[in-house]
Tab-separated table of C-alpha atoms in Angstrom:
chain	number	residue	atom	x	y	z
A	264	MET	CA	60.264	50.761	-180.764
A	265	ARG	CA	60.485	53.600	-178.246
A	266	LYS	CA	60.454	51.013	-175.442
A	267	THR	CA	63.254	49.145	-177.127
A	268	ASN	CA	65.349	52.259	-177.605
A	269	ARG	CA	64.679	53.298	-173.989
A	270	TRP	CA	65.844	49.957	-172.668
A	271	MET	CA	68.865	49.999	-174.855
A	272	LYS	CA	69.834	53.405	-173.498
A	273	LEU	CA	69.334	52.197	-169.931
A	274	LEU	CA	71.518	49.184	-170.567
A	275	LEU	CA	74.248	51.440	-171.911
A	276	ILE	CA	73.976	53.901	-168.991
A	277	LEU	CA	73.797	51.271	-166.166
A	278	PRO	CA	77.441	50.144	-166.348
A	279	ILE	CA	78.529	53.754	-166.217
A	280	LEU	CA	76.450	54.344	-163.092
A	281	LEU	CA	77.825	51.239	-161.402
A	282	LEU	CA	81.373	52.337	-162.137
A	283	ALA	CA	80.648	55.748	-160.665
A	284	VAL	CA	79.170	54.266	-157.455
A	285	LEU	CA	82.128	51.890	-157.071
A	286	ALA	CA	84.608	54.701	-157.535
A	287	ALA	CA	82.779	56.810	-154.981
A	288	GLY	CA	82.876	53.923	-152.428
A	289	ILE	CA	86.595	53.333	-152.894
A	290	GLY	CA	87.247	57.010	-152.457
A	291	TRP	CA	85.235	57.116	-149.232
A	292	ASP	CA	87.126	54.150	-147.790
A	293	MET	CA	90.427	55.707	-148.773
A	294	TRP	CA	89.346	58.971	-147.121
A	295	LYS	CA	88.292	57.124	-143.973
A	296	GLY	CA	91.593	55.266	-143.944
A	297	ASN	CA	93.525	58.487	-144.311
A	298	GLU	CA	91.448	60.107	-141.545
A	299	LYS	CA	92.484	57.408	-139.032
A	300	PRO	CA	95.678	55.760	-140.227
A	301	GLY	CA	95.974	52.077	-139.476
A	302	TYR	CA	92.750	52.014	-137.485
A	303	ALA	CA	91.080	49.376	-139.628
A	304	LEU	CA	94.170	47.149	-139.575
A	305	ALA	CA	94.630	47.624	-135.864
A	306	THR	CA	90.996	46.793	-135.258
A	307	GLU	CA	91.261	43.676	-137.383
A	308	ALA	CA	94.447	42.728	-135.574
A	309	TRP	CA	92.798	43.276	-132.151
A	310	VAL	CA	89.742	41.295	-133.172
A	311	SER	CA	91.919	38.532	-134.505
A	312	ASP	CA	94.113	38.630	-131.388
A	313	SER	CA	91.041	38.723	-129.180
A	314	GLU	CA	89.829	35.514	-130.671
A	315	THR	CA	93.284	33.959	-130.494
A	316	HIS	CA	94.147	35.345	-127.050
A	317	GLY	CA	90.683	34.533	-125.865
A	318	ALA	CA	91.437	30.865	-126.489
A	319	ASP	CA	94.930	31.354	-125.099
A	320	ALA	CA	93.503	33.173	-122.100
A	321	ALA	CA	91.126	30.340	-121.437
A	322	GLN	CA	93.990	27.886	-121.775
A	323	THR	CA	96.207	30.142	-119.667
A	324	GLU	CA	93.514	30.413	-117.020
A	325	GLU	CA	93.089	26.648	-117.077
A	326	THR	CA	96.852	26.145	-116.926
A	327	THR	CA	97.185	28.703	-114.163
A	328	THR	CA	94.463	26.938	-112.230
A	329	GLU	CA	96.234	23.599	-112.671
A	330	GLU	CA	99.544	25.144	-111.693
A	331	THR	CA	97.895	26.754	-108.684
A	332	GLU	CA	96.446	23.411	-107.687
A	333	ILE	CA	99.834	21.766	-108.150
A	334	LEU	CA	101.510	24.483	-106.147
A	335	GLN	CA	98.885	24.222	-103.424
A	336	GLU	CA	98.840	20.428	-103.325
A	337	PRO	CA	101.947	19.935	-101.134
A	338	ALA	CA	100.633	22.566	-98.751
A	339	LEU	CA	97.347	20.729	-98.544
A	340	VAL	CA	99.166	17.478	-97.874
A	341	VAL	CA	101.247	19.112	-95.177
A	342	ASN	CA	98.164	20.633	-93.611
A	343	SER	CA	96.447	17.277	-93.783
A	344	GLN	CA	99.410	15.567	-92.173
A	345	THR	CA	99.677	18.283	-89.567
A	346	GLU	CA	96.009	17.949	-88.783
A	347	ALA	CA	96.294	14.169	-88.673
A	348	SER	CA	99.340	14.458	-86.429
A	349	SER	CA	97.549	16.767	-84.061
A	350	GLU	CA	94.606	14.404	-83.858
A	351	GLN	CA	96.732	11.241	-83.690
A	352	GLU	CA	97.214	9.775	-80.268
A	353	ASP	CA	100.665	9.827	-78.744
A	354	PRO	CA	102.676	6.690	-79.574
A	355	VAL	CA	102.331	4.098	-76.820
A	356	VAL	CA	104.601	1.116	-76.241
A	357	THR	CA	102.696	-1.954	-75.070
A	358	MET	CA	104.465	-4.648	-73.084
A	359	VAL	CA	102.841	-7.857	-71.868
A	360	PHE	CA	104.308	-9.857	-68.991
A	361	ALA	CA	103.597	-13.389	-67.831
A	362	GLY	CA	104.797	-15.197	-64.747
A	363	ASP	CA	106.358	-18.658	-64.756
A	364	ILE	CA	106.290	-20.802	-67.873
A	365	TYR	CA	107.155	-24.484	-67.716
A	366	LEU	CA	106.230	-26.735	-70.602
A	367	SER	CA	105.279	-29.601	-68.336
A	368	ASP	CA	103.943	-32.974	-69.422
A	369	HIS	CA	100.418	-31.618	-68.983
A	370	VAL	CA	101.189	-28.688	-71.290
A	371	LEU	CA	102.905	-30.842	-73.905
A	372	ALA	CA	100.014	-33.315	-73.879
A	373	ALA	CA	97.520	-30.484	-74.381
A	374	TYR	CA	99.636	-29.023	-77.161
A	375	ASP	CA	100.115	-32.320	-78.972
A	376	GLN	CA	96.496	-33.345	-78.644
A	377	ALA	CA	95.232	-30.032	-80.048
A	378	GLY	CA	97.952	-29.914	-82.671
A	379	GLY	CA	99.173	-26.495	-81.606
A	380	MET	CA	98.733	-23.527	-79.302
A	381	GLY	CA	94.971	-23.893	-79.323
A	382	GLY	CA	95.408	-26.534	-76.647
A	383	VAL	CA	97.698	-24.374	-74.483
A	384	LEU	CA	96.404	-20.783	-74.680
A	385	ASP	CA	92.965	-19.519	-75.594
A	386	GLU	CA	92.480	-17.123	-78.488
A	387	ALA	CA	91.922	-14.097	-76.233
A	388	TYR	CA	95.308	-14.469	-74.533
A	389	ARG	CA	97.046	-15.143	-77.821
A	390	GLN	CA	95.504	-11.976	-79.269
A	391	VAL	CA	96.656	-9.862	-76.321
A	392	ILE	CA	100.202	-11.099	-76.859
A	393	ALA	CA	100.013	-10.616	-80.636
A	394	ASP	CA	98.788	-7.025	-80.232
A	395	SER	CA	101.688	-6.041	-77.962
A	396	HIS	CA	105.089	-4.724	-78.941
A	397	MET	CA	106.813	-7.330	-76.772
A	398	PHE	CA	106.001	-10.329	-74.589
A	399	ILE	CA	108.210	-11.209	-71.615
A	400	ALA	CA	108.066	-14.182	-69.225
A	401	ASN	CA	110.107	-16.245	-66.781
A	402	GLN	CA	111.295	-19.488	-68.410
A	403	GLU	CA	111.410	-21.962	-65.548
A	404	PHE	CA	113.388	-24.757	-67.264
A	405	PRO	CA	116.372	-25.435	-69.565
A	406	PHE	CA	116.333	-26.650	-73.183
A	407	SER	CA	118.888	-29.459	-73.286
A	408	THR	CA	119.523	-33.172	-73.448
A	409	ARG	CA	122.865	-32.859	-71.673
A	410	GLY	CA	123.986	-32.528	-68.082
A	411	GLU	CA	123.486	-34.218	-64.747
A	412	LYS	CA	120.464	-33.715	-62.555
A	413	ALA	CA	121.145	-31.331	-59.677
A	414	PRO	CA	121.437	-33.274	-56.419
A	415	ASP	CA	119.045	-32.829	-53.492
A	416	LYS	CA	116.402	-31.001	-55.550
A	417	GLN	CA	112.764	-31.969	-55.224
A	418	TYR	CA	111.863	-30.832	-58.738
A	419	THR	CA	114.158	-30.758	-61.748
A	420	PHE	CA	112.955	-29.664	-65.179
A	421	ARG	CA	114.331	-30.113	-68.681
A	422	LEU	CA	112.956	-30.087	-72.233
A	423	PRO	CA	114.389	-31.236	-75.570
A	424	PRO	CA	115.667	-28.303	-77.675
A	425	GLU	CA	113.169	-28.848	-80.505
A	426	ARG	CA	110.338	-27.841	-78.160
A	427	VAL	CA	111.573	-24.246	-78.320
A	428	SER	CA	109.170	-23.856	-81.237
A	429	ILE	CA	106.366	-23.738	-78.660
A	430	MET	CA	107.953	-20.683	-77.053
A	431	ASN	CA	108.001	-19.071	-80.488
A	432	GLU	CA	104.355	-19.930	-80.966
A	433	ILE	CA	103.488	-18.461	-77.575
A	434	GLY	CA	105.081	-15.260	-78.837
A	435	ALA	CA	107.979	-14.898	-76.410
A	436	ASP	CA	110.282	-12.013	-77.307
A	437	LEU	CA	112.381	-12.176	-74.159
A	438	VAL	CA	112.635	-14.554	-71.199
A	439	SER	CA	114.437	-14.421	-67.891
A	440	LEU	CA	116.679	-17.378	-67.090
A	441	ALA	CA	117.513	-16.094	-63.606
A	442	ASN	CA	115.635	-18.675	-61.534
A	443	ASN	CA	116.096	-21.839	-59.498
A	444	HIS	CA	115.486	-24.222	-62.422
A	445	SER	CA	117.597	-22.946	-65.320
A	446	MET	CA	120.560	-24.998	-64.011
A	447	ASP	CA	118.615	-28.094	-62.947
A	448	TYR	CA	120.953	-30.073	-65.221
A	449	GLY	CA	124.059	-28.044	-64.621
A	450	VAL	CA	126.234	-25.712	-66.633
A	451	ASP	CA	125.962	-27.650	-69.895
A	452	ALA	CA	122.171	-27.434	-69.907
A	453	LEU	CA	122.298	-23.691	-69.207
A	454	LEU	CA	124.697	-23.105	-72.088
A	455	ASP	CA	122.562	-25.250	-74.389
A	456	THR	CA	119.517	-23.202	-73.390
A	457	CYS	CA	121.214	-19.933	-74.284
A	458	GLN	CA	122.219	-21.309	-77.674
A	459	VAL	CA	118.767	-22.731	-78.392
A	460	LEU	CA	117.094	-19.433	-77.526
A	461	ASP	CA	119.597	-17.486	-79.609
A	462	GLU	CA	118.892	-19.672	-82.622
A	463	ALA	CA	115.146	-19.267	-82.059
A	464	GLY	CA	115.475	-15.477	-81.938
A	465	ILE	CA	114.339	-15.213	-78.314
A	466	LEU	CA	116.286	-12.782	-76.127
A	467	HIS	CA	117.226	-13.853	-72.616
A	468	VAL	CA	118.486	-12.101	-69.487
A	469	GLY	CA	119.788	-13.008	-66.051
A	470	ALA	CA	122.043	-15.983	-66.831
A	471	GLY	CA	124.779	-16.985	-69.228
A	472	ALA	CA	128.286	-18.235	-69.856
A	473	ASP	CA	129.822	-15.778	-67.373
A	474	ILE	CA	128.974	-12.722	-65.300
A	475	ASN	CA	129.164	-10.440	-68.332
A	476	GLN	CA	126.498	-12.489	-70.086
A	477	ALA	CA	124.403	-12.880	-66.950
A	478	LYS	CA	124.292	-9.153	-66.251
A	479	LYS	CA	123.897	-8.168	-69.890
A	480	LEU	CA	121.309	-5.554	-70.693
A	481	GLU	CA	118.958	-6.517	-73.514
A	482	ILE	CA	117.255	-3.672	-75.365
A	483	ILE	CA	114.120	-3.882	-77.467
A	484	GLU	CA	113.203	-0.831	-79.559
A	485	ALA	CA	109.588	0.125	-80.176
A	486	GLU	CA	108.016	3.380	-81.388
A	487	GLY	CA	111.482	4.902	-81.459
A	488	LYS	CA	112.066	4.175	-77.765
A	489	LYS	CA	114.571	1.860	-76.110
A	490	ILE	CA	113.206	-0.545	-73.511
A	491	GLY	CA	115.931	-2.169	-71.416
A	492	PHE	CA	115.643	-5.504	-69.591
A	493	LEU	CA	117.708	-7.048	-66.817
A	494	GLY	CA	117.229	-10.298	-64.915
A	495	ALA	CA	118.423	-11.546	-61.516
A	496	SER	CA	117.617	-14.241	-58.977
A	497	ARG	CA	117.407	-14.094	-55.191
A	498	VAL	CA	116.576	-17.826	-55.144
A	499	TYR	CA	118.956	-20.700	-56.064
A	500	PRO	CA	120.317	-23.808	-54.272
A	501	ASP	CA	123.963	-22.815	-53.718
A	502	VAL	CA	126.659	-20.342	-54.717
A	503	SER	CA	127.785	-22.506	-57.624
A	504	TRP	CA	124.714	-21.225	-59.474
A	505	MET	CA	126.140	-17.693	-59.434
A	506	ALA	CA	127.874	-16.379	-62.516
A	507	TRP	CA	131.339	-14.917	-62.225
A	508	GLU	CA	134.300	-14.472	-64.513
A	509	ASN	CA	134.743	-17.569	-66.717
A	510	HIS	CA	131.960	-19.389	-64.822
A	511	PRO	CA	128.409	-19.870	-66.140
A	512	GLY	CA	125.509	-18.999	-63.895
A	513	MET	CA	123.107	-16.191	-63.072
A	514	MET	CA	123.168	-12.652	-61.780
A	515	SER	CA	122.602	-12.746	-58.061
A	516	GLY	CA	120.115	-10.739	-56.077
A	517	TYR	CA	121.486	-11.813	-52.692
A	518	ASP	CA	124.179	-9.170	-52.861
A	519	PRO	CA	122.493	-6.678	-55.207
A	520	THR	CA	125.558	-4.504	-55.771
A	521	VAL	CA	126.152	-5.607	-59.366
A	522	LEU	CA	122.422	-5.606	-60.113
A	523	LEU	CA	121.977	-2.041	-58.875
A	524	GLU	CA	125.003	-0.880	-60.852
A	525	GLN	CA	123.566	-2.450	-63.986
A	526	ILE	CA	120.204	-0.783	-63.457
A	527	GLN	CA	121.870	2.587	-63.050
A	528	ALA	CA	123.918	2.070	-66.221
A	529	ALA	CA	120.845	0.872	-68.113
A	530	LYS	CA	118.958	4.030	-67.222
A	531	GLU	CA	121.601	6.068	-69.019
A	532	GLN	CA	121.056	4.054	-72.215
A	533	CYS	CA	117.327	3.387	-72.216
A	534	ASP	CA	114.061	5.264	-72.130
A	535	TYR	CA	112.462	2.668	-69.857
A	536	VAL	CA	114.116	0.023	-67.666
A	537	VAL	CA	112.491	-3.243	-66.556
A	538	VAL	CA	113.933	-5.665	-64.007
A	539	TYR	CA	112.585	-9.225	-63.930
A	540	ILE	CA	113.579	-10.798	-60.618
A	541	HIS	CA	113.115	-14.222	-59.034
A	542	TRP	CA	112.439	-13.857	-55.291
A	543	GLY	CA	110.109	-14.557	-52.397
A	544	VAL	CA	108.674	-17.702	-50.830
A	545	GLU	CA	106.731	-20.332	-52.743
A	546	ARG	CA	102.955	-20.323	-52.189
A	547	SER	CA	103.102	-17.103	-50.190
A	548	GLU	CA	100.728	-14.380	-51.335
A	549	ILE	CA	102.506	-11.679	-49.324
A	550	PRO	CA	106.015	-10.538	-50.321
A	551	GLU	CA	108.831	-10.792	-47.825
A	552	GLU	CA	110.143	-7.597	-46.317
A	553	TYR	CA	113.416	-8.008	-48.216
A	554	GLN	CA	111.452	-8.046	-51.482
A	555	ARG	CA	109.961	-4.673	-50.732
A	556	GLU	CA	113.312	-3.226	-49.647
A	557	LEU	CA	115.106	-4.552	-52.723
A	558	GLY	CA	112.274	-3.345	-54.937
A	559	TYR	CA	112.638	0.173	-53.535
A	560	LYS	CA	116.396	0.131	-54.107
A	561	MET	CA	115.947	-0.909	-57.733
A	562	ILE	CA	113.478	1.925	-58.296
A	563	ASP	CA	115.809	4.389	-56.568
A	564	VAL	CA	118.674	3.669	-58.972
A	565	GLY	CA	116.591	3.849	-62.144
A	566	ALA	CA	114.210	0.925	-62.641
A	567	ASP	CA	110.849	2.000	-64.083
A	568	LEU	CA	109.143	-1.349	-63.515
A	569	VAL	CA	109.969	-4.382	-61.368
A	570	VAL	CA	108.282	-7.713	-62.120
A	571	GLY	CA	108.745	-10.719	-59.851
A	572	SER	CA	108.452	-14.488	-60.078
A	573	HIS	CA	109.044	-17.674	-58.045
A	574	PRO	CA	106.155	-17.872	-55.526
A	575	HIS	CA	104.011	-19.695	-58.169
A	576	VAL	CA	101.047	-17.666	-56.924
A	577	LEU	CA	100.042	-14.057	-57.359
A	578	GLN	CA	101.468	-11.516	-54.974
A	579	GLY	CA	100.458	-7.917	-54.585
A	580	ILE	CA	101.337	-4.731	-56.446
A	581	GLU	CA	102.852	-1.612	-54.963
A	582	TYR	CA	103.789	1.830	-56.258
A	583	TYR	CA	106.982	3.336	-54.894
A	584	ASN	CA	107.910	6.872	-55.942
A	585	GLY	CA	105.341	6.532	-58.698
A	586	LYS	CA	106.893	3.359	-60.139
A	587	PRO	CA	105.185	-0.063	-59.974
A	588	ILE	CA	106.535	-3.198	-58.311
A	589	VAL	CA	104.619	-6.340	-59.279
A	590	TYR	CA	105.833	-8.820	-56.702
A	591	SER	CA	104.705	-12.012	-58.447
A	592	LEU	CA	102.588	-12.903	-61.459
A	593	GLY	CA	102.431	-16.553	-60.371
A	594	ASN	CA	102.298	-19.423	-62.859
A	595	PHE	CA	101.005	-18.755	-66.350
A	596	ILE	CA	101.678	-21.928	-68.340
A	597	PHE	CA	102.815	-24.634	-65.993
A	598	GLY	CA	101.232	-27.688	-64.418
A	599	SER	CA	97.872	-29.348	-64.185
A	600	SER	CA	96.013	-26.615	-62.295
A	601	ILE	CA	96.409	-22.837	-61.835
A	602	PRO	CA	93.379	-21.409	-60.008
A	603	ARG	CA	94.377	-17.771	-60.583
A	604	THR	CA	96.754	-16.251	-63.107
A	605	ALA	CA	96.975	-13.079	-65.150
A	606	LEU	CA	98.827	-11.333	-67.891
A	607	LEU	CA	100.153	-7.915	-66.965
A	608	LYS	CA	99.688	-5.333	-69.721
A	609	VAL	CA	101.811	-2.203	-69.476
A	610	ASP	CA	101.105	0.730	-71.797
A	611	VAL	CA	103.849	3.361	-71.658
A	612	ASP	CA	103.040	6.788	-73.093
A	613	PHE	CA	106.393	8.517	-73.381
A	614	GLU	CA	104.912	11.854	-74.466
A	615	LYS	CA	102.758	12.059	-71.357
A	616	GLY	CA	105.280	10.306	-69.140
A	617	THR	CA	102.757	7.751	-67.917
A	618	ALA	CA	102.624	3.970	-67.624
A	619	SER	CA	99.246	2.307	-67.339
A	620	LEU	CA	99.029	-1.185	-65.814
A	621	SER	CA	96.139	-3.561	-66.352
A	622	LEU	CA	95.535	-7.183	-65.410
A	623	ILE	CA	93.954	-9.761	-67.710
A	624	PRO	CA	92.802	-12.567	-65.386
A	625	GLY	CA	92.792	-16.226	-66.262
A	626	THR	CA	92.878	-19.761	-65.000
A	627	SER	CA	94.444	-23.029	-66.138
A	628	LYS	CA	93.552	-26.691	-66.047
A	629	ALA	CA	95.231	-29.725	-67.629
A	630	GLY	CA	97.823	-27.524	-69.323
A	631	TYR	CA	95.267	-25.186	-70.933
A	632	THR	CA	95.322	-21.530	-69.840
A	633	ARG	CA	92.312	-19.379	-70.668
A	634	THR	CA	90.993	-15.935	-69.883
A	635	VAL	CA	88.231	-15.396	-67.361
A	636	THR	CA	85.167	-13.616	-68.724
A	637	GLU	CA	82.419	-14.124	-66.133
A	638	PRO	CA	81.711	-10.690	-64.539
A	639	GLU	CA	81.401	-12.021	-60.994
A	640	VAL	CA	84.658	-13.998	-61.308
A	641	LEU	CA	86.446	-10.958	-62.717
A	642	GLN	CA	85.275	-8.758	-59.872
A	643	GLU	CA	86.311	-11.355	-57.326
A	644	PHE	CA	89.749	-11.490	-58.932
A	645	TYR	CA	90.187	-7.708	-58.831
A	646	ASN	CA	89.056	-7.563	-55.219
A	647	TYR	CA	91.512	-10.321	-54.363
A	648	VAL	CA	94.456	-8.509	-55.958
A	649	GLN	CA	93.538	-5.344	-54.089
A	650	SER	CA	93.420	-7.277	-50.818
A	651	ILE	CA	96.993	-8.565	-51.148
A	652	SER	CA	98.443	-5.328	-52.532
A	653	PHE	CA	99.689	-2.087	-51.045
A	654	GLY	CA	97.505	0.957	-51.564
A	655	ILE	CA	96.323	0.195	-55.097
A	656	THR	CA	92.887	-0.257	-56.604
A	657	VAL	CA	91.808	-2.291	-59.624
A	658	ASP	CA	88.762	-1.034	-61.540
A	659	GLU	CA	86.154	-3.094	-63.355
A	660	LYS	CA	88.339	-3.166	-66.499
A	661	GLY	CA	91.380	-4.468	-64.645
A	662	VAL	CA	93.236	-1.137	-64.705
A	663	VAL	CA	95.534	-0.698	-61.705
A	664	GLN	CA	95.539	2.666	-59.968
A	665	GLY	CA	98.351	3.570	-57.594
A	666	ALA	CA	97.835	5.456	-54.365
């Protein structure tokens, strides 16, 4: 009974004690809050903001990093481009020159039998031409079915206009018509040739409907530079082959006054001037004295490179005032047999102000022209060119060095 009464008393007292403890706790908190006003709320706010701003800070840091990367990215690109530019080689314009081209019966037979250029030029030569900025040659015939054969000429050449597609396949960008065969069938054939070449997209120099066309400067742009071309002939049967006002023909090299004036004018328009000239004596490996004198005059008035044709064989190379004169490249695509031929590769570095010449030797038989690869034959070829030249050397890679 006493136990029961004791427990009953405890049960009655316990709620009172709990109320007292609770009241004391509330009072303490209120006192603490009054001691430091707003502290608890500020702390809660800071903690809450810390959690929130912590996430925001992480996001902000991530965003800032992304923005920094975005801001830095153009600079990195510029630096990369600048570095690439500094390491990149200076732009070089590559020109390839051939001597005389005549699509003779031998050449046409080889072409038709092979079903294309594989029967006319080997892959190595075709690749050299394809890799260049421009390919230039002397076209030693007209494209026409009209006209009368020139009297008292031992050889007269002519091809039907549709065969111009072969010149396209060879890769001709520009040809000289200033030679002793472009008017084998008279004025009509010459005019037809100009039209056929125009329609085929092949530039031509040295001959045309009148003196203005014959002396016209043709410009090919490459690597932002202007390369100018002129053509003239110092070989033709009679004065009727000369162009003058209202008369078709070619620019003459016999009296070079007009030619020299054109070279001088071209130099004012172009970064590099090339003259392709028909001159010399057939089958002669040594240039005539007049060739050398005329070559010097052309250099003096602004020509950067002089390339010759007509002898049908190679003639020597000479540097005059630092500029090359290649007196004859001989036949390239022509008749049944060409013991020695070559493509002339000219690499012009405008930044350095240099022009590097190299020879790519070859030979031809039955209308098929191919490169020479045998080391002993190559060396013999280089030695031969040196022997007929004037103060130049040709190294084992075919690179020509002037004196």
